[in-house]
Amino acid sequence: MGQGRLPAPLGLACCLLLLGASGGLGSRGTLQGPWEEEQGPAAEGGPWGRARYEAVKKQLGAVGALSKQYWQYLACKVWEEGCKEKEEEEEDESSPRPGWSLPLVGQDYLEILSAWYCSFGKCCKTGDCRIVNNITGLEADLNGQLHGQHLAKEVVVRAVRGFLQSPRPQKALVLSFHGWSGTGKNFVARMVASHLYRDGLKSECVRVFISLFHFPHHNYVDSYKAQLKKQISETVQLCKQSLFIFDEAEKLHFGLLDAIKPFMARSDEGQVDYRRSIFLFLSNHGGNTINEVALDFWRAGRAREEISMELLEQRLRLELLEPAENGYARSRLLEENLIDFFVPFLPLEYHHVKLCARDAFLARGLPYTEAALDEVASMMVFVPKEEKLFSAQGCKSVSQRINYFLP
């Protein structure tokens, strides 16, 4: 840093102070203050009187005091050491702080500056300063990149937006994604994480659990319970807003689902508030029911966009309640209505697979033709045997298949 230059944070703070002060300037940039009421020769350029001198001195003193105040505010947002003691000292002072309308304006600027500074690294003890909650971006990306899933788009955006906008949610938000493999469940979960947290799945506020990877042996369920509850508790203590993703949820032992049930229930007890958490369960269970409904609509000549949440959610709930070897049926999540939405992912048709192939080409910066997209889609297996309507793999493996077109 060269001589005579302010440190970057201090320089920015000063610039922001000047921007805030611009609210007290007239259209020609002349200061407007209490002395404007003085008229006559003295006000137009004559020698200043004592009253005018005292007024200017008072205003300049206010600027200096506010500069110090704003700098302390910014420093405390970035470096927290010693701030509590200063705040206590300031609270003991009975005299009001000097100033114009600058404090509110300047504080807005400093909030923006501190958020910008925090975006480059950690500046707080929790991961909250890396939370972005970009619902507009989430909605736009779902509309542009998630194909053939009108229900999932609508439900996820509305549920997440409503939950985040609620000042005091009654419980954690719990969404259960259902459908065949390759229909977009993992894709949507990753997209939610990337738009709620600056670091996406790598955020300290996000935890991903894969049932067969993290909890492979049912003989160790008790040990898994303790580990799982500890990780959830530690994450919620670190972040006021946490995201937990459970992949292959249908293979979770019912004891694990019951173990995390208290984190999703309505409860005001305890020092840690779990009501700001989001739980996503990803499951292939219910895929056959969803596909049957989609096939019936197609055979009846009705558009898949006519399929409603009321119809599919009711059928999904009934299938999940059937006594079978799945954690949903044996746990009490359904009986206690802890799952807020069952989100159906419809089977993908031929033209949806072509759109996935197009996205894969674009993601790798490769040119494509309609013939190439048709060839990629034709390499997939389609069911049922008679109609060959739905891709058995969804869009999974599409990105690998475009390797055949590379030179």
mmCIF file of C-alpha atoms in Angstrom:
data_model
loop_
_atom_site.group_PDB
_atom_site.id
_atom_site.type_symbol
_atom_site.label_atom_id
_atom_site.label_comp_id
_atom_site.label_asym_id
_atom_site.label_seq_id
_atom_site.Cartn_x
_atom_site.Cartn_y
_atom_site.Cartn_z
ATOM 1 C CA MET A 1 0.000 0.000 0.000
ATOM 2 C CA GLY A 2 1.458 3.359 -1.009
ATOM 3 C CA GLN A 3 1.942 6.241 1.375
ATOM 4 C CA GLY A 4 -0.941 8.602 2.077
ATOM 5 C CA ARG A 5 -3.601 6.012 1.210
ATOM 6 C CA LEU A 6 -6.288 4.827 3.584
ATOM 7 C CA PRO A 7 -6.671 1.119 4.322
ATOM 8 C CA ALA A 8 -9.232 -0.388 1.971
ATOM 9 C CA PRO A 9 -12.017 -0.990 4.556
ATOM 10 C CA LEU A 10 -11.596 2.502 6.051
ATOM 11 C CA GLY A 11 -11.565 4.100 2.622
ATOM 12 C CA LEU A 12 -14.744 2.287 1.654
ATOM 13 C CA ALA A 13 -16.405 3.319 4.892
ATOM 14 C CA CYS A 14 -15.518 6.949 4.237
ATOM 15 C CA CYS A 15 -16.897 6.729 0.708
ATOM 16 C CA LEU A 16 -20.127 5.280 2.038
ATOM 17 C CA LEU A 17 -20.348 8.043 4.605
ATOM 18 C CA LEU A 18 -20.046 10.619 1.830
ATOM 19 C CA LEU A 19 -22.730 8.808 -0.159
ATOM 20 C CA GLY A 20 -24.999 8.870 2.865
ATOM 21 C CA ALA A 21 -24.239 12.532 3.402
ATOM 22 C CA SER A 22 -25.386 13.309 -0.119
ATOM 23 C CA GLY A 23 -28.915 13.061 1.217
ATOM 24 C CA GLY A 24 -28.274 16.399 2.975
ATOM 25 C CA LEU A 25 -27.167 18.221 -0.196
ATOM 26 C CA GLY A 26 -29.330 20.403 -2.351
ATOM 27 C CA SER A 27 -29.592 20.100 -6.099
ATOM 28 C CA ARG A 28 -26.502 22.287 -6.526
ATOM 29 C CA GLY A 29 -24.490 20.524 -3.851
ATOM 30 C CA THR A 30 -24.815 23.288 -1.233
ATOM 31 C CA LEU A 31 -25.163 22.269 2.376
ATOM 32 C CA GLN A 32 -28.657 22.561 3.778
ATOM 33 C CA GLY A 33 -28.872 23.028 7.498
ATOM 34 C CA PRO A 34 -30.440 25.088 10.294
ATOM 35 C CA TRP A 35 -28.727 28.274 9.078
ATOM 36 C CA GLU A 36 -30.808 28.333 5.886
ATOM 37 C CA GLU A 37 -33.352 30.473 7.704
ATOM 38 C CA GLU A 38 -30.857 33.372 7.859
ATOM 39 C CA GLN A 39 -31.473 35.808 5.037
ATOM 40 C CA GLY A 40 -30.034 39.105 3.974
ATOM 41 C CA PRO A 41 -26.554 40.347 3.093
ATOM 42 C CA ALA A 42 -24.797 38.306 5.751
ATOM 43 C CA ALA A 43 -26.341 35.100 4.479
ATOM 44 C CA GLU A 44 -25.437 35.872 0.870
ATOM 45 C CA GLY A 45 -21.720 36.259 1.381
ATOM 46 C CA GLY A 46 -21.031 38.711 4.167
ATOM 47 C CA PRO A 47 -18.865 37.869 7.145
ATOM 48 C CA TRP A 48 -20.192 35.032 9.264
ATOM 49 C CA GLY A 49 -21.859 35.857 12.538
ATOM 50 C CA ARG A 50 -21.320 34.003 15.770
ATOM 51 C CA ALA A 51 -24.566 32.042 15.379
ATOM 52 C CA ARG A 52 -23.596 30.775 11.929
ATOM 53 C CA TYR A 53 -20.117 29.800 13.122
ATOM 54 C CA GLU A 54 -21.545 27.787 16.025
ATOM 55 C CA ALA A 55 -24.027 26.062 13.714
ATOM 56 C CA VAL A 56 -21.300 24.986 11.277
ATOM 57 C CA LYS A 57 -19.087 23.846 14.140
ATOM 58 C CA LYS A 58 -21.924 21.740 15.531
ATOM 59 C CA GLN A 59 -22.612 20.076 12.188
ATOM 60 C CA LEU A 60 -18.947 19.284 11.552
ATOM 61 C CA GLY A 61 -18.732 17.766 15.013
ATOM 62 C CA ALA A 62 -21.686 15.565 14.177
ATOM 63 C CA VAL A 63 -19.949 14.349 11.009
ATOM 64 C CA GLY A 64 -16.846 13.423 12.957
ATOM 65 C CA ALA A 65 -18.839 11.571 15.590
ATOM 66 C CA LEU A 66 -20.795 9.662 12.950
ATOM 67 C CA SER A 67 -17.625 8.740 11.075
ATOM 68 C CA LYS A 68 -16.256 7.180 14.238
ATOM 69 C CA GLN A 69 -19.582 5.490 14.954
ATOM 70 C CA TYR A 70 -19.826 3.976 11.459
ATOM 71 C CA TRP A 71 -16.261 2.761 11.517
ATOM 72 C CA GLN A 72 -16.867 1.031 14.875
ATOM 73 C CA TYR A 73 -20.042 -0.505 13.461
ATOM 74 C CA LEU A 74 -18.221 -1.858 10.404
ATOM 75 C CA ALA A 75 -15.308 -3.149 12.476
ATOM 76 C CA CYS A 76 -17.662 -4.994 14.791
ATOM 77 C CA LYS A 77 -19.409 -6.611 11.838
ATOM 78 C CA VAL A 78 -16.088 -7.974 10.595
ATOM 79 C CA TRP A 79 -13.943 -8.313 13.725
ATOM 80 C CA GLU A 80 -16.084 -9.069 16.771
ATOM 81 C CA GLU A 81 -13.359 -8.867 19.436
ATOM 82 C CA GLY A 82 -13.973 -6.159 22.028
ATOM 83 C CA CYS A 83 -17.301 -5.078 20.583
ATOM 84 C CA LYS A 84 -19.454 -6.166 23.509
ATOM 85 C CA GLU A 85 -17.497 -4.029 25.946
ATOM 86 C CA LYS A 86 -17.875 -0.983 23.702
ATOM 87 C CA GLU A 87 -21.600 -1.578 23.316
ATOM 88 C CA GLU A 88 -22.042 -1.760 27.081
ATOM 89 C CA GLU A 89 -20.148 1.482 27.547
ATOM 90 C CA GLU A 90 -22.283 3.208 24.921
ATOM 91 C CA GLU A 91 -25.505 1.962 26.529
ATOM 92 C CA ASP A 92 -24.467 3.522 29.839
ATOM 93 C CA GLU A 93 -24.144 6.950 28.240
ATOM 94 C CA SER A 94 -27.318 8.935 28.730
ATOM 95 C CA SER A 95 -26.588 11.697 26.185
ATOM 96 C CA PRO A 96 -28.036 11.140 22.707
ATOM 97 C CA ARG A 97 -25.693 10.694 19.764
ATOM 98 C CA PRO A 98 -25.339 13.700 17.447
ATOM 99 C CA GLY A 99 -26.450 13.410 13.854
ATOM 100 C CA TRP A 100 -28.823 14.296 11.053
ATOM 101 C CA SER A 101 -30.766 11.675 9.092
ATOM 102 C CA LEU A 102 -27.468 9.946 8.328
ATOM 103 C CA PRO A 103 -27.538 7.066 10.830
ATOM 104 C CA LEU A 104 -30.250 5.110 9.008
ATOM 105 C CA VAL A 105 -28.815 5.789 5.574
ATOM 106 C CA GLY A 106 -25.259 5.065 6.642
ATOM 107 C CA GLN A 107 -26.290 1.884 8.411
ATOM 108 C CA ASP A 108 -27.869 0.578 5.200
ATOM 109 C CA TYR A 109 -24.629 1.224 3.324
ATOM 110 C CA LEU A 110 -22.603 -0.503 5.998
ATOM 111 C CA GLU A 111 -24.905 -3.529 5.995
ATOM 112 C CA ILE A 112 -24.239 -3.872 2.257
ATOM 113 C CA LEU A 113 -20.494 -3.379 2.752
ATOM 114 C CA SER A 114 -20.227 -5.910 5.569
ATOM 115 C CA ALA A 115 -22.235 -8.493 3.576
ATOM 116 C CA TRP A 116 -19.938 -7.901 0.601
ATOM 117 C CA TYR A 117 -16.851 -8.333 2.790
ATOM 118 C CA CYS A 118 -18.236 -11.535 4.318
ATOM 119 C CA SER A 119 -18.827 -13.020 0.880
ATOM 120 C CA PHE A 120 -15.059 -13.479 0.461
ATOM 121 C CA GLY A 121 -14.522 -15.461 3.644
ATOM 122 C CA LYS A 122 -15.616 -16.180 7.157
ATOM 123 C CA CYS A 123 -16.306 -13.165 9.318
ATOM 124 C CA CYS A 124 -18.677 -14.671 11.855
ATOM 125 C CA LYS A 125 -18.672 -17.664 14.156
ATOM 126 C CA THR A 126 -21.596 -19.300 12.342
ATOM 127 C CA GLY A 127 -22.214 -20.056 8.686
ATOM 128 C CA ASP A 128 -25.078 -17.588 8.537
ATOM 129 C CA CYS A 129 -23.108 -14.890 6.744
ATOM 130 C CA ARG A 130 -22.831 -17.272 3.761
ATOM 131 C CA ILE A 131 -26.601 -17.735 3.466
ATOM 132 C CA VAL A 132 -28.041 -16.093 0.334
ATOM 133 C CA ASN A 133 -31.624 -17.467 0.041
ATOM 134 C CA ASN A 134 -31.889 -16.588 -3.650
ATOM 135 C CA ILE A 135 -35.439 -17.785 -4.303
ATOM 136 C CA THR A 136 -35.699 -15.770 -7.520
ATOM 137 C CA GLY A 137 -32.645 -17.543 -8.905
ATOM 138 C CA LEU A 138 -33.950 -20.918 -7.737
ATOM 139 C CA GLU A 139 -37.247 -20.381 -9.536
ATOM 140 C CA ALA A 140 -35.524 -19.218 -12.723
ATOM 141 C CA ASP A 141 -33.120 -22.174 -12.814
ATOM 142 C CA LEU A 142 -35.867 -24.695 -12.113
ATOM 143 C CA ASN A 143 -37.923 -23.240 -14.965
ATOM 144 C CA GLY A 144 -34.957 -23.356 -17.333
ATOM 145 C CA GLN A 145 -33.208 -26.590 -16.376
ATOM 146 C CA LEU A 146 -35.756 -28.964 -14.821
ATOM 147 C CA HIS A 147 -37.724 -30.612 -17.620
ATOM 148 C CA GLY A 148 -41.117 -32.289 -17.429
ATOM 149 C CA GLN A 149 -41.705 -31.573 -13.733
ATOM 150 C CA HIS A 150 -44.362 -28.879 -13.455
ATOM 151 C CA LEU A 151 -45.496 -30.141 -10.036
ATOM 152 C CA ALA A 152 -42.022 -30.290 -8.506
ATOM 153 C CA LYS A 153 -41.200 -26.766 -9.724
ATOM 154 C CA GLU A 154 -44.324 -25.252 -8.232
ATOM 155 C CA VAL A 155 -44.313 -27.096 -4.919
ATOM 156 C CA VAL A 156 -40.606 -26.638 -4.134
ATOM 157 C CA VAL A 157 -40.543 -22.910 -4.899
ATOM 158 C CA ARG A 158 -43.744 -22.151 -3.023
ATOM 159 C CA ALA A 159 -42.833 -24.267 -0.017
ATOM 160 C CA VAL A 160 -39.296 -22.911 0.361
ATOM 161 C CA ARG A 161 -40.309 -19.302 -0.274
ATOM 162 C CA GLY A 162 -43.176 -19.433 2.221
ATOM 163 C CA PHE A 163 -40.985 -21.096 4.834
ATOM 164 C CA LEU A 164 -38.151 -18.565 4.524
ATOM 165 C CA GLN A 165 -40.528 -15.602 4.570
ATOM 166 C CA SER A 166 -42.239 -16.766 7.752
ATOM 167 C CA PRO A 167 -40.843 -14.827 10.737
ATOM 168 C CA ARG A 168 -41.640 -17.645 13.187
ATOM 169 C CA PRO A 169 -42.251 -21.035 11.516
ATOM 170 C CA GLN A 170 -44.045 -23.562 13.701
ATOM 171 C CA LYS A 171 -41.795 -26.427 12.650
ATOM 172 C CA ALA A 172 -39.016 -27.407 10.290
ATOM 173 C CA LEU A 173 -39.887 -27.670 6.596
ATOM 174 C CA VAL A 174 -39.990 -31.324 5.498
ATOM 175 C CA LEU A 175 -40.261 -32.252 1.811
ATOM 176 C CA SER A 176 -40.265 -35.811 0.483
ATOM 177 C CA PHE A 177 -39.285 -36.264 -3.198
ATOM 178 C CA HIS A 178 -40.626 -39.379 -4.948
ATOM 179 C CA GLY A 179 -40.148 -40.789 -8.436
ATOM 180 C CA TRP A 180 -38.045 -43.015 -10.639
ATOM 181 C CA SER A 181 -34.299 -42.665 -10.797
ATOM 182 C CA GLY A 182 -33.105 -39.929 -13.162
ATOM 183 C CA THR A 183 -36.228 -37.773 -12.965
ATOM 184 C CA GLY A 184 -34.488 -34.885 -11.154
ATOM 185 C CA LYS A 185 -34.749 -35.462 -7.399
ATOM 186 C CA ASN A 186 -31.017 -35.092 -6.703
ATOM 187 C CA PHE A 187 -30.798 -32.291 -9.247
ATOM 188 C CA VAL A 188 -33.442 -30.248 -7.403
ATOM 189 C CA ALA A 189 -31.860 -30.944 -4.000
ATOM 190 C CA ARG A 190 -28.491 -29.670 -5.263
ATOM 191 C CA MET A 191 -30.174 -26.637 -6.782
ATOM 192 C CA VAL A 192 -31.924 -25.784 -3.505
ATOM 193 C CA ALA A 193 -28.607 -25.983 -1.661
ATOM 194 C CA SER A 194 -26.783 -23.821 -4.215
ATOM 195 C CA HIS A 195 -29.423 -21.071 -4.108
ATOM 196 C CA LEU A 196 -29.869 -20.981 -0.343
ATOM 197 C CA TYR A 197 -26.141 -21.128 0.510
ATOM 198 C CA ARG A 198 -23.227 -19.465 -1.214
ATOM 199 C CA ASP A 199 -21.152 -22.675 -0.883
ATOM 200 C CA GLY A 200 -23.945 -25.027 -1.963
ATOM 201 C CA LEU A 201 -23.489 -28.620 -0.838
ATOM 202 C CA LYS A 202 -20.079 -27.683 0.599
ATOM 203 C CA SER A 203 -21.667 -25.259 3.070
ATOM 204 C CA GLU A 204 -21.218 -25.944 6.764
ATOM 205 C CA CYS A 205 -24.980 -25.504 7.053
ATOM 206 C CA VAL A 206 -25.757 -28.390 4.657
ATOM 207 C CA ARG A 207 -25.505 -32.098 5.497
ATOM 208 C CA VAL A 208 -26.055 -34.902 2.982
ATOM 209 C CA PHE A 209 -26.723 -38.466 4.120
ATOM 210 C CA ILE A 210 -26.857 -41.449 1.734
ATOM 211 C CA SER A 211 -28.558 -44.366 3.454
ATOM 212 C CA LEU A 212 -26.484 -47.272 2.110
ATOM 213 C CA PHE A 213 -23.252 -45.299 2.399
ATOM 214 C CA HIS A 214 -23.603 -43.698 5.825
ATOM 215 C CA PHE A 215 -25.853 -46.311 7.476
ATOM 216 C CA PRO A 216 -25.085 -49.625 5.696
ATOM 217 C CA HIS A 217 -25.530 -52.121 8.579
ATOM 218 C CA HIS A 218 -28.784 -52.432 10.496
ATOM 219 C CA ASN A 219 -26.916 -54.104 13.336
ATOM 220 C CA TYR A 220 -25.389 -50.717 14.206
ATOM 221 C CA VAL A 221 -28.607 -48.700 14.202
ATOM 222 C CA ASP A 222 -28.160 -47.527 17.797
ATOM 223 C CA SER A 223 -24.699 -46.189 16.988
ATOM 224 C CA TYR A 224 -26.027 -44.526 13.827
ATOM 225 C CA LYS A 225 -28.809 -42.882 15.837
ATOM 226 C CA ALA A 226 -26.366 -41.249 18.227
ATOM 227 C CA GLN A 227 -24.106 -40.059 15.402
ATOM 228 C CA LEU A 228 -26.988 -38.711 13.347
ATOM 229 C CA LYS A 229 -28.576 -36.802 16.219
ATOM 230 C CA LYS A 230 -25.201 -35.336 17.161
ATOM 231 C CA GLN A 231 -24.492 -34.121 13.625
ATOM 232 C CA ILE A 232 -27.918 -32.534 13.283
ATOM 233 C CA SER A 233 -27.634 -30.811 16.667
ATOM 234 C CA GLU A 234 -24.145 -29.486 15.939
ATOM 235 C CA THR A 235 -25.199 -28.164 12.529
ATOM 236 C CA VAL A 236 -28.255 -26.361 13.927
ATOM 237 C CA GLN A 237 -26.148 -24.828 16.690
ATOM 238 C CA LEU A 238 -23.669 -23.572 14.086
ATOM 239 C CA CYS A 239 -26.285 -22.274 11.634
ATOM 240 C CA LYS A 240 -29.659 -20.762 12.357
ATOM 241 C CA GLN A 241 -30.833 -22.072 8.973
ATOM 242 C CA SER A 242 -29.763 -25.632 8.140
ATOM 243 C CA LEU A 243 -30.446 -28.026 5.269
ATOM 244 C CA PHE A 244 -30.434 -31.817 5.668
ATOM 245 C CA ILE A 245 -30.683 -34.095 2.613
ATOM 246 C CA PHE A 246 -31.384 -37.835 2.942
ATOM 247 C CA ASP A 247 -30.804 -39.709 -0.313
ATOM 248 C CA GLU A 248 -32.258 -43.200 -0.851
ATOM 249 C CA ALA A 249 -34.596 -42.452 2.033
ATOM 250 C CA GLU A 250 -36.710 -45.555 1.401
ATOM 251 C CA LYS A 251 -33.710 -47.636 2.548
ATOM 252 C CA LEU A 252 -33.302 -45.819 5.858
ATOM 253 C CA HIS A 253 -33.985 -47.957 8.903
ATOM 254 C CA PHE A 254 -37.243 -46.861 10.529
ATOM 255 C CA GLY A 255 -35.332 -46.421 13.793
ATOM 256 C CA LEU A 256 -33.241 -43.660 12.190
ATOM 257 C CA LEU A 257 -36.350 -41.872 10.967
ATOM 258 C CA ASP A 258 -37.851 -42.048 14.434
ATOM 259 C CA ALA A 259 -34.586 -40.786 15.910
ATOM 260 C CA ILE A 260 -34.687 -37.558 13.885
ATOM 261 C CA LYS A 261 -38.445 -37.117 14.321
ATOM 262 C CA PRO A 262 -38.062 -34.660 17.261
ATOM 263 C CA PHE A 263 -36.036 -32.319 15.037
ATOM 264 C CA MET A 264 -38.960 -32.065 12.611
ATOM 265 C CA ALA A 265 -41.802 -31.853 15.139
ATOM 266 C CA ARG A 266 -43.504 -28.772 16.542
ATOM 267 C CA SER A 267 -41.616 -27.959 19.717
ATOM 268 C CA ASP A 268 -40.583 -24.829 21.606
ATOM 269 C CA GLU A 269 -38.526 -26.733 24.144
ATOM 270 C CA GLY A 270 -34.779 -26.566 24.484
ATOM 271 C CA GLN A 271 -32.209 -23.868 23.861
ATOM 272 C CA VAL A 272 -31.613 -24.869 20.227
ATOM 273 C CA ASP A 273 -34.317 -23.887 17.728
ATOM 274 C CA TYR A 274 -34.774 -26.539 15.025
ATOM 275 C CA ARG A 275 -37.720 -24.799 13.392
ATOM 276 C CA ARG A 276 -35.454 -23.009 10.916
ATOM 277 C CA SER A 277 -34.229 -26.296 9.430
ATOM 278 C CA ILE A 278 -35.164 -27.853 6.079
ATOM 279 C CA PHE A 279 -35.287 -31.642 5.604
ATOM 280 C CA LEU A 280 -35.324 -33.168 2.117
ATOM 281 C CA PHE A 281 -36.003 -36.896 1.690
ATOM 282 C CA LEU A 282 -35.237 -38.394 -1.741
ATOM 283 C CA SER A 283 -36.858 -41.726 -2.517
ATOM 284 C CA ASN A 284 -37.609 -43.993 -5.486
ATOM 285 C CA HIS A 285 -40.539 -45.375 -3.532
ATOM 286 C CA GLY A 286 -43.858 -44.407 -5.081
ATOM 287 C CA GLY A 287 -42.391 -44.153 -8.565
ATOM 288 C CA ASN A 288 -44.625 -46.882 -9.959
ATOM 289 C CA THR A 289 -47.756 -45.153 -8.653
ATOM 290 C CA ILE A 290 -46.682 -41.852 -10.211
ATOM 291 C CA ASN A 291 -45.931 -43.555 -13.530
ATOM 292 C CA GLU A 292 -49.308 -45.302 -13.589
ATOM 293 C CA VAL A 293 -51.091 -41.989 -13.192
ATOM 294 C CA ALA A 294 -48.985 -40.383 -15.942
ATOM 295 C CA LEU A 295 -49.651 -43.347 -18.261
ATOM 296 C CA ASP A 296 -53.409 -43.220 -17.601
ATOM 297 C CA PHE A 297 -53.462 -39.523 -18.507
ATOM 298 C CA TRP A 298 -51.543 -40.202 -21.723
ATOM 299 C CA ARG A 299 -53.842 -43.054 -22.739
ATOM 300 C CA ALA A 300 -56.844 -40.807 -22.079
ATOM 301 C CA GLY A 301 -55.369 -38.155 -24.351
ATOM 302 C CA ARG A 302 -54.871 -35.699 -21.505
ATOM 303 C CA ALA A 303 -51.751 -33.536 -21.095
ATOM 304 C CA ARG A 304 -49.398 -34.433 -18.247
ATOM 305 C CA GLU A 305 -49.634 -30.811 -17.084
ATOM 306 C CA GLU A 306 -53.224 -31.583 -16.043
ATOM 307 C CA ILE A 307 -51.980 -33.973 -13.345
ATOM 308 C CA SER A 308 -52.648 -32.313 -9.988
ATOM 309 C CA MET A 309 -50.879 -32.453 -6.655
ATOM 310 C CA GLU A 310 -54.094 -33.472 -4.902
ATOM 311 C CA LEU A 311 -54.390 -36.624 -7.007
ATOM 312 C CA LEU A 312 -50.776 -37.754 -6.787
ATOM 313 C CA GLU A 313 -50.115 -36.775 -3.181
ATOM 314 C CA GLN A 314 -53.114 -38.751 -1.973
ATOM 315 C CA ARG A 315 -52.035 -41.883 -3.864
ATOM 316 C CA LEU A 316 -48.435 -41.509 -2.677
ATOM 317 C CA ARG A 317 -49.504 -41.290 0.947
ATOM 318 C CA LEU A 318 -51.625 -44.437 0.609
ATOM 319 C CA GLU A 319 -48.775 -46.397 -0.990
ATOM 320 C CA LEU A 320 -46.279 -45.281 1.653
ATOM 321 C CA LEU A 321 -48.635 -46.408 4.421
ATOM 322 C CA GLU A 322 -48.795 -49.961 3.058
ATOM 323 C CA PRO A 323 -47.028 -52.469 5.327
ATOM 324 C CA ALA A 324 -43.788 -53.145 3.538
ATOM 325 C CA GLU A 325 -40.073 -53.157 4.108
ATOM 326 C CA ASN A 326 -39.665 -49.398 3.984
ATOM 327 C CA GLY A 327 -38.853 -46.934 6.730
ATOM 328 C CA TYR A 328 -41.780 -44.651 5.947
ATOM 329 C CA ALA A 329 -44.370 -47.328 6.708
ATOM 330 C CA ARG A 330 -42.758 -48.435 9.978
ATOM 331 C CA SER A 331 -41.839 -45.018 11.312
ATOM 332 C CA ARG A 332 -44.331 -42.520 12.703
ATOM 333 C CA LEU A 333 -43.532 -39.688 10.283
ATOM 334 C CA LEU A 334 -46.721 -40.198 8.304
ATOM 335 C CA GLU A 335 -48.985 -40.841 11.269
ATOM 336 C CA GLU A 336 -47.865 -37.625 12.936
ATOM 337 C CA ASN A 337 -48.048 -35.653 9.657
ATOM 338 C CA LEU A 338 -44.463 -34.418 9.925
ATOM 339 C CA ILE A 339 -43.924 -34.465 6.139
ATOM 340 C CA ASP A 340 -45.305 -31.205 4.772
ATOM 341 C CA PHE A 341 -45.314 -32.095 1.050
ATOM 342 C CA PHE A 342 -44.922 -35.293 -0.949
ATOM 343 C CA VAL A 343 -43.334 -33.981 -4.137
ATOM 344 C CA PRO A 344 -43.953 -36.258 -7.178
ATOM 345 C CA PHE A 345 -41.426 -36.423 -10.018
ATOM 346 C CA LEU A 346 -43.114 -37.596 -13.208
ATOM 347 C CA PRO A 347 -41.473 -40.033 -15.657
ATOM 348 C CA LEU A 348 -39.617 -38.352 -18.513
ATOM 349 C CA GLU A 349 -40.656 -38.689 -22.130
ATOM 350 C CA TYR A 350 -38.571 -38.668 -25.318
ATOM 351 C CA HIS A 351 -38.597 -34.883 -25.808
ATOM 352 C CA HIS A 352 -37.562 -34.340 -22.167
ATOM 353 C CA VAL A 353 -34.529 -36.560 -22.687
ATOM 354 C CA LYS A 354 -33.612 -34.482 -25.749
ATOM 355 C CA LEU A 355 -33.710 -31.341 -23.592
ATOM 356 C CA CYS A 356 -31.426 -33.012 -21.047
ATOM 357 C CA ALA A 357 -29.016 -33.901 -23.868
ATOM 358 C CA ARG A 358 -29.064 -30.302 -25.077
ATOM 359 C CA ASP A 359 -28.227 -29.069 -21.572
ATOM 360 C CA ALA A 360 -25.355 -31.572 -21.363
ATOM 361 C CA PHE A 361 -23.877 -30.309 -24.636
ATOM 362 C CA LEU A 362 -24.194 -26.682 -23.529
ATOM 363 C CA ALA A 363 -22.685 -27.384 -20.108
ATOM 364 C CA ARG A 364 -19.547 -28.690 -21.795
ATOM 365 C CA GLY A 365 -19.445 -25.947 -24.396
ATOM 366 C CA LEU A 366 -19.996 -28.375 -27.271
ATOM 367 C CA PRO A 367 -21.975 -27.700 -30.460
ATOM 368 C CA TYR A 368 -24.971 -29.910 -31.136
ATOM 369 C CA THR A 369 -27.545 -30.642 -33.820
ATOM 370 C CA GLU A 370 -31.113 -31.933 -33.651
ATOM 371 C CA ALA A 371 -29.843 -35.162 -35.165
ATOM 372 C CA ALA A 372 -27.315 -35.543 -32.366
ATOM 373 C CA LEU A 373 -30.001 -34.931 -29.709
ATOM 374 C CA ASP A 374 -32.251 -37.518 -31.361
ATOM 375 C CA GLU A 375 -29.443 -40.033 -31.432
ATOM 376 C CA VAL A 376 -28.684 -39.544 -27.726
ATOM 377 C CA ALA A 377 -32.355 -39.907 -26.814
ATOM 378 C CA SER A 378 -32.772 -43.019 -28.973
ATOM 379 C CA MET A 379 -29.947 -44.699 -27.046
ATOM 380 C CA MET A 380 -32.097 -44.733 -23.900
ATOM 381 C CA VAL A 381 -34.487 -47.549 -22.928
ATOM 382 C CA PHE A 382 -38.194 -46.620 -22.976
ATOM 383 C CA VAL A 383 -41.096 -48.354 -21.242
ATOM 384 C CA PRO A 384 -43.738 -49.788 -21.124
ATOM 385 C CA LYS A 385 -43.031 -52.357 -23.752
ATOM 386 C CA GLU A 386 -46.038 -51.502 -25.904
ATOM 387 C CA GLU A 387 -46.008 -47.685 -25.826
ATOM 388 C CA LYS A 388 -42.283 -47.062 -25.161
ATOM 389 C CA LEU A 389 -43.307 -43.744 -23.639
ATOM 390 C CA PHE A 390 -41.126 -43.159 -20.560
ATOM 391 C CA SER A 391 -37.345 -43.292 -20.217
ATOM 392 C CA ALA A 392 -36.501 -46.094 -17.800
ATOM 393 C CA GLN A 393 -33.417 -44.167 -16.628
ATOM 394 C CA GLY A 394 -34.855 -40.705 -16.857
ATOM 395 C CA CYS A 395 -32.006 -38.393 -17.827
ATOM 396 C CA LYS A 396 -29.386 -40.352 -15.901
ATOM 397 C CA SER A 397 -26.321 -41.238 -17.981
ATOM 398 C CA VAL A 398 -27.245 -38.729 -20.720
ATOM 399 C CA SER A 399 -24.141 -36.648 -20.031
ATOM 400 C CA GLN A 400 -21.961 -39.752 -20.418
ATOM 401 C CA ARG A 401 -23.589 -40.750 -23.687
ATOM 402 C CA ILE A 402 -22.598 -37.536 -25.451
ATOM 403 C CA ASN A 403 -18.994 -38.758 -25.203
ATOM 404 C CA TYR A 404 -19.761 -40.816 -28.314
ATOM 405 C CA PHE A 405 -19.970 -37.557 -30.252
ATOM 406 C CA LEU A 406 -16.612 -36.212 -29.191
ATOM 407 C CA PRO A 407 -13.790 -36.273 -31.789
#
